[in-house]
């Protein structure tokens, strides 16, 4: 089986200058685990995933049990945590290291890359 047999071809993306709050909303709306991050020229420059929001000193939050992304959105509109999520940009949290495989890679090769 090849990557092309199991890969997703349609997904939401986000720009580097979008707010973290926008990223959280988009993750919840699309039920994706991560968002490809697009630079100013439309090129892929990184990825931001749910894991990028865990235990972040910049956000001042620790994940509660349950759906913690929803918990982040449920914080008081005037709280410091919510203000940081609104002003902090995706580009500052994203992982700029992109690990890719070709569409003709085997699923075993894909799994091997995911284990790195």
XYZ file of N, CA, C and O in Angstrom:
464
model
N 0.848 -1.170 0.000
C 0.000 0.000 0.000
C 0.901 1.244 0.000
O 1.905 1.293 0.688
N 0.475 2.243 -0.755
C 1.266 3.461 -0.902
C 0.643 4.639 -0.161
O -0.551 4.623 0.165
N 1.454 5.659 0.053
C 0.962 6.878 0.699
C -0.257 7.433 -0.030
O -1.221 7.871 0.590
N -0.229 7.398 -1.351
C -1.336 7.937 -2.138
C -2.657 7.217 -1.868
O -3.720 7.780 -2.054
N -2.582 5.958 -1.395
C -3.792 5.181 -1.102
C -4.454 5.593 0.208
O -5.634 5.319 0.409
N -3.700 6.212 1.105
C -4.234 6.524 2.435
C -4.180 8.003 2.797
O -4.706 8.409 3.832
N -3.558 8.805 1.954
C -3.370 10.216 2.325
C -4.636 11.035 2.119
O -5.509 10.682 1.337
N -4.683 12.095 2.839
C -5.760 13.072 2.706
C -5.321 14.116 1.691
O -4.183 14.572 1.715
N -6.223 14.504 0.805
C -5.856 15.464 -0.237
C -6.528 16.815 -0.064
O -6.215 17.756 -0.783
N -7.437 16.925 0.870
C -8.125 18.192 1.100
C -8.064 18.523 2.586
O -8.428 17.694 3.426
N -7.588 19.729 2.910
C -7.468 20.115 4.307
C -7.392 21.628 4.405
O -7.041 22.313 3.452
N -7.719 22.115 5.584
C -7.632 23.551 5.850
C -6.182 23.920 6.131
O -5.406 23.112 6.640
N -5.804 25.135 5.767
C -4.469 25.667 6.051
C -4.627 26.978 6.802
O -5.720 27.529 6.900
N -3.525 27.464 7.328
C -3.550 28.739 8.048
C -2.269 29.508 7.716
O -1.244 28.915 7.395
N -2.334 30.811 7.790
C -1.180 31.680 7.500
C -0.342 31.899 8.761
O -0.840 31.823 9.879
N 0.916 32.216 8.563
C 1.829 32.437 9.690
C 1.379 33.593 10.581
O 1.620 33.584 11.783
N 0.720 34.594 9.990
C 0.324 35.767 10.776
C -1.066 35.655 11.388
O -1.544 36.593 12.010
N -1.716 34.494 11.245
C -3.016 34.288 11.892
C -2.816 34.161 13.393
O -1.747 33.731 13.854
N -3.827 34.505 14.150
C -3.715 34.391 15.608
C -3.852 32.936 16.041
O -4.452 32.109 15.346
N -3.283 32.633 17.190
C -3.423 31.312 17.776
C -4.896 31.003 18.007
O -5.348 29.878 17.802
N -5.663 32.004 18.391
C -7.096 31.829 18.599
C -7.770 31.365 17.305
O -8.602 30.450 17.316
N -7.385 31.949 16.170
C -7.927 31.513 14.881
C -7.553 30.064 14.593
O -8.361 29.292 14.068
N -6.336 29.674 14.928
C -5.891 28.300 14.704
C -6.699 27.314 15.545
O -7.103 26.257 15.054
N -6.949 27.657 16.801
C -7.742 26.794 17.675
C -9.147 26.632 17.098
O -9.674 25.520 17.007
N -9.753 27.753 16.681
C -11.083 27.689 16.063
C -11.078 26.779 14.842
O -11.966 25.944 14.673
N -10.086 26.947 13.985
C -10.021 26.177 12.747
C -9.803 24.688 13.025
O -10.414 23.835 12.369
N -8.968 24.363 13.984
C -8.778 22.960 14.342
C -10.087 22.327 14.805
O -10.421 21.205 14.427
N -10.838 23.053 15.613
C -12.113 22.530 16.104
C -13.155 22.434 14.991
O -13.895 21.457 14.907
N -13.213 23.441 14.136
C -14.201 23.445 13.050
C -13.965 22.338 12.038
O -14.910 21.774 11.494
N -12.699 22.041 11.763
C -12.371 21.072 10.719
C -12.096 19.677 11.250
O -11.967 18.738 10.470
N -11.996 19.536 12.559
C -11.676 18.263 13.195
C -10.351 17.698 12.696
O -10.175 16.503 12.582
N -9.414 18.583 12.373
C -8.066 18.176 11.986
C -7.195 18.153 13.224
O -7.474 18.850 14.198
N -6.125 17.386 13.179
C -5.182 17.326 14.297
C -4.068 18.343 14.142
O -3.333 18.630 15.066
N -3.928 18.894 12.938
C -2.894 19.873 12.662
C -3.253 20.683 11.432
O -4.148 20.316 10.667
N -2.565 21.801 11.268
C -2.807 22.692 10.134
C -1.495 22.998 9.429
O -0.544 23.449 10.063
N -1.432 22.763 8.122
C -0.266 23.236 7.372
C -0.227 24.764 7.445
O -1.268 25.427 7.339
N 0.953 25.330 7.642
C 1.106 26.776 7.763
C 1.691 27.301 6.454
O 2.709 26.803 5.965
N 1.029 28.310 5.916
C 1.377 28.881 4.625
C 1.994 30.266 4.827
O 1.461 31.083 5.572
N 3.133 30.504 4.152
C 3.806 31.792 4.226
C 3.182 32.811 3.290
O 2.194 32.540 2.594
N 3.757 33.998 3.248
C 3.241 35.104 2.450
C 3.156 34.836 0.963
O 2.294 35.360 0.273
N 4.033 33.977 0.459
C 4.030 33.655 -0.966
C 3.212 32.418 -1.276
O 3.256 31.918 -2.397
N 2.497 31.895 -0.290
C 1.680 30.711 -0.496
C 2.434 29.405 -0.367
O 1.889 28.346 -0.632
N 3.695 29.474 0.067
C 4.487 28.260 0.211
C 4.271 27.633 1.589
O 3.974 28.321 2.557
N 4.419 26.329 1.657
C 4.320 25.603 2.914
C 5.574 25.887 3.737
O 6.686 25.639 3.276
N 5.399 26.440 4.946
C 6.551 26.822 5.768
C 6.603 26.096 7.106
O 7.583 26.208 7.841
N 5.553 25.367 7.436
C 5.539 24.672 8.711
C 4.213 24.001 8.960
O 3.355 23.930 8.077
N 4.058 23.551 10.173
C 2.810 22.920 10.589
C 2.562 23.294 12.044
O 3.492 23.431 12.836
N 1.298 23.513 12.369
C 0.919 23.745 13.765
C -0.112 22.670 14.110
O -1.065 22.444 13.370
N 0.164 21.967 15.206
C -0.708 20.868 15.599
C -1.241 21.111 17.000
O -0.808 22.029 17.697
N -2.155 20.247 17.390
C -2.692 20.351 18.747
C -1.561 20.348 19.767
O -1.606 21.062 20.757
N -0.542 19.549 19.518
C 0.581 19.446 20.445
C 1.310 20.756 20.652
O 1.912 20.983 21.697
N 1.256 21.650 19.661
C 1.922 22.945 19.780
C 1.280 23.816 20.878
O 1.902 24.738 21.386
N 0.047 23.491 21.260
C -0.657 24.295 22.255
C -0.523 23.741 23.674
O -0.934 24.373 24.629
N 0.072 22.566 23.800
C 0.191 21.937 25.113
C 1.312 22.553 25.935
O 2.430 22.716 25.450
N 1.023 22.880 27.171
C 2.030 23.364 28.127
C 2.896 24.483 27.556
O 4.115 24.465 27.679
N 2.301 25.440 26.925
C 3.072 26.544 26.345
C 3.163 27.682 27.348
O 2.156 28.230 27.785
N 4.388 28.047 27.704
C 4.581 29.162 28.623
C 4.023 30.454 28.038
O 3.518 31.311 28.762
N 4.125 30.590 26.684
C 3.631 31.818 26.040
C 2.135 32.005 26.232
O 1.648 33.120 26.304
N 1.395 30.892 26.303
C -0.058 30.987 26.456
C -0.471 31.046 27.914
O -1.561 31.506 28.232
N 0.378 30.551 28.792
C 0.054 30.581 30.215
C -1.032 29.607 30.605
O -1.763 29.841 31.557
N -1.180 28.524 29.851
C -2.221 27.542 30.158
C -1.630 26.143 30.158
O -0.636 25.873 29.522
N -2.261 25.262 30.913
C -1.961 23.837 30.888
C -3.235 23.131 30.473
O -4.330 23.547 30.871
N -3.127 22.068 29.685
C -4.336 21.425 29.179
C -5.115 20.716 30.273
O -4.543 19.942 31.034
N -6.411 20.962 30.367
C -7.260 20.227 31.302
C -7.627 18.881 30.684
O -7.332 18.623 29.527
N -8.287 18.046 31.459
C -8.765 16.786 30.892
C -9.930 17.077 29.949
O -10.530 18.139 29.989
N -10.241 16.130 29.095
C -11.320 16.316 28.132
C -10.827 17.048 26.898
O -9.645 16.999 26.562
N -11.727 17.723 26.210
C -11.360 18.447 24.995
C -10.759 19.783 25.392
O -11.460 20.768 25.595
N -9.455 19.810 25.502
C -8.769 20.998 26.015
C -8.771 22.134 25.028
O -8.676 23.293 25.415
N -8.901 21.869 23.720
C -9.018 22.979 22.764
C -10.304 23.758 23.024
O -10.313 24.987 23.004
N -11.384 23.025 23.275
C -12.636 23.703 23.608
C -12.519 24.454 24.925
O -13.091 25.530 25.088
N -11.771 23.895 25.861
C -11.555 24.571 27.145
C -10.813 25.892 26.943
O -11.110 26.884 27.606
N -9.832 25.907 26.032
C -9.123 27.155 25.738
C -10.088 28.218 25.238
O -10.015 29.378 25.631
N -10.992 27.812 24.357
C -11.959 28.777 23.834
C -12.968 29.191 24.888
O -13.543 30.275 24.798
N -13.173 28.345 25.884
C -14.134 28.658 26.935
C -13.588 29.588 27.999
O -14.319 30.012 28.885
N -12.325 29.927 27.914
C -11.770 30.834 28.922
C -12.399 32.213 28.782
O -12.825 32.602 27.705
N -12.454 32.918 29.874
C -13.067 34.246 29.914
C -12.478 35.156 28.831
O -11.267 35.223 28.662
N -13.351 35.835 28.099
C -12.930 36.723 27.011
C -11.909 37.762 27.470
O -11.068 38.186 26.688
N -11.968 38.171 28.713
C -11.073 39.209 29.220
C -9.878 38.653 29.991
O -9.163 39.404 30.632
N -9.690 37.341 29.915
C -8.587 36.738 30.672
C -7.254 36.968 29.962
O -7.202 37.152 28.749
N -6.163 36.937 30.714
C -4.835 37.072 30.102
C -4.550 35.954 29.089
O -3.920 36.180 28.072
N -5.027 34.720 29.396
C -4.813 33.604 28.470
C -5.462 33.873 27.124
O -4.865 33.650 26.069
N -6.695 34.365 27.160
C -7.425 34.648 25.913
C -6.755 35.790 25.143
O -6.652 35.746 23.925
N -6.261 36.789 25.851
C -5.578 37.905 25.197
C -4.309 37.428 24.504
O -4.022 37.835 23.379
N -3.560 36.545 25.172
C -2.346 36.002 24.550
C -2.676 35.181 23.311
O -1.981 35.258 22.301
N -3.758 34.394 23.362
C -4.151 33.593 22.203
C -4.565 34.477 21.033
O -4.406 34.109 19.882
N -5.097 35.635 21.342
C -5.543 36.550 20.291
C -4.373 37.291 19.650
O -4.383 37.572 18.463
N -3.353 37.600 20.430
C -2.237 38.390 19.903
C -1.064 37.543 19.413
O -0.341 37.957 18.519
N -0.866 36.370 19.982
C 0.229 35.500 19.557
C -0.084 34.924 18.183
O -1.196 34.472 17.931
N 0.901 34.941 17.289
C 0.690 34.468 15.930
C 1.151 33.026 15.748
O 2.061 32.561 16.424
N 0.502 32.344 14.811
C 0.793 30.953 14.511
C 2.277 30.746 14.200
O 2.882 29.765 14.625
N 2.882 31.681 13.480
C 4.283 31.557 13.107
C 5.222 31.396 14.286
O 6.297 30.806 14.160
N 4.831 31.879 15.451
C 5.696 31.767 16.630
C 5.562 30.415 17.327
O 6.411 30.061 18.137
N 4.514 29.660 17.033
C 4.304 28.356 17.663
C 4.551 27.183 16.723
O 4.787 26.074 17.169
N 4.456 27.417 15.440
C 4.515 26.322 14.463
C 5.858 25.610 14.491
O 6.869 26.163 14.918
N 5.834 24.395 14.031
C 7.061 23.649 13.837
C 7.521 23.888 12.403
O 6.803 23.550 11.463
N 8.706 24.478 12.223
C 9.170 24.767 10.863
C 9.837 23.570 10.186
O 10.183 23.628 9.017
N 9.993 22.487 10.926
C 10.642 21.304 10.374
C 9.580 20.451 9.689
O 8.655 19.961 10.330
N 9.713 20.322 8.377
C 8.745 19.555 7.605
C 9.355 18.218 7.199
O 10.406 18.174 6.570
N 8.699 17.166 7.589
C 9.113 15.833 7.174
C 8.084 15.368 6.161
O 6.888 15.316 6.453
N 8.551 15.069 4.970
C 7.632 14.686 3.900
C 8.070 13.381 3.257
O 9.216 12.963 3.386
N 7.123 12.774 2.578
C 7.398 11.603 1.749
C 6.673 11.818 0.429
O 5.711 12.584 0.351
N 7.107 11.132 -0.597
C 6.439 11.203 -1.886
C 5.178 10.352 -1.894
O 5.003 9.463 -1.057
N 4.309 10.617 -2.847
C 3.052 9.861 -2.946
C 3.291 8.383 -3.232
O 2.443 7.545 -2.935
N 4.457 8.068 -3.766
C 4.764 6.674 -4.080
C 5.502 5.956 -2.942
O 5.914 4.807 -3.087
N 5.631 6.618 -1.790
C 6.256 5.981 -0.624
C 5.318 4.906 -0.082
O 4.093 5.038 -0.136
N 5.892 3.854 0.462
C 5.059 2.815 1.068
C 4.537 3.305 2.414
O 5.120 4.204 3.031
N 3.454 2.696 2.865
C 2.900 3.054 4.171
C 3.936 2.770 5.260
O 4.040 3.515 6.234
N 4.738 1.738 5.087
C 5.803 1.450 6.059
C 6.810 2.589 6.124
O 7.286 2.941 7.208
N 7.137 3.183 4.983
C 8.053 4.333 4.959
C 7.418 5.536 5.657
O 8.107 6.274 6.380
N 6.124 5.726 5.456
C 5.411 6.831 6.107
C 5.463 6.649 7.628
O 5.800 7.576 8.366
N 5.152 5.448 8.086
C 5.162 5.169 9.532
C 6.564 5.360 10.098
O 6.729 5.921 11.179
N 7.568 4.924 9.365
C 8.960 5.099 9.819
C 9.281 6.576 10.000
O 9.949 6.954 10.968
N 8.823 7.423 9.092
C 9.069 8.875 9.206
C 8.319 9.461 10.398
O 8.789 10.381 11.051
N 7.140 8.941 10.689
C 6.341 9.438 11.815
C 6.969 9.072 13.154
O 6.741 9.752 14.156
N 7.765 8.028 13.170
C 8.404 7.571 14.413
C 9.672 8.341 14.739
O 10.260 8.154 15.792
N 10.126 9.199 13.831
C 11.365 9.952 14.060
C 11.170 10.990 15.129
O 10.207 11.619 15.279
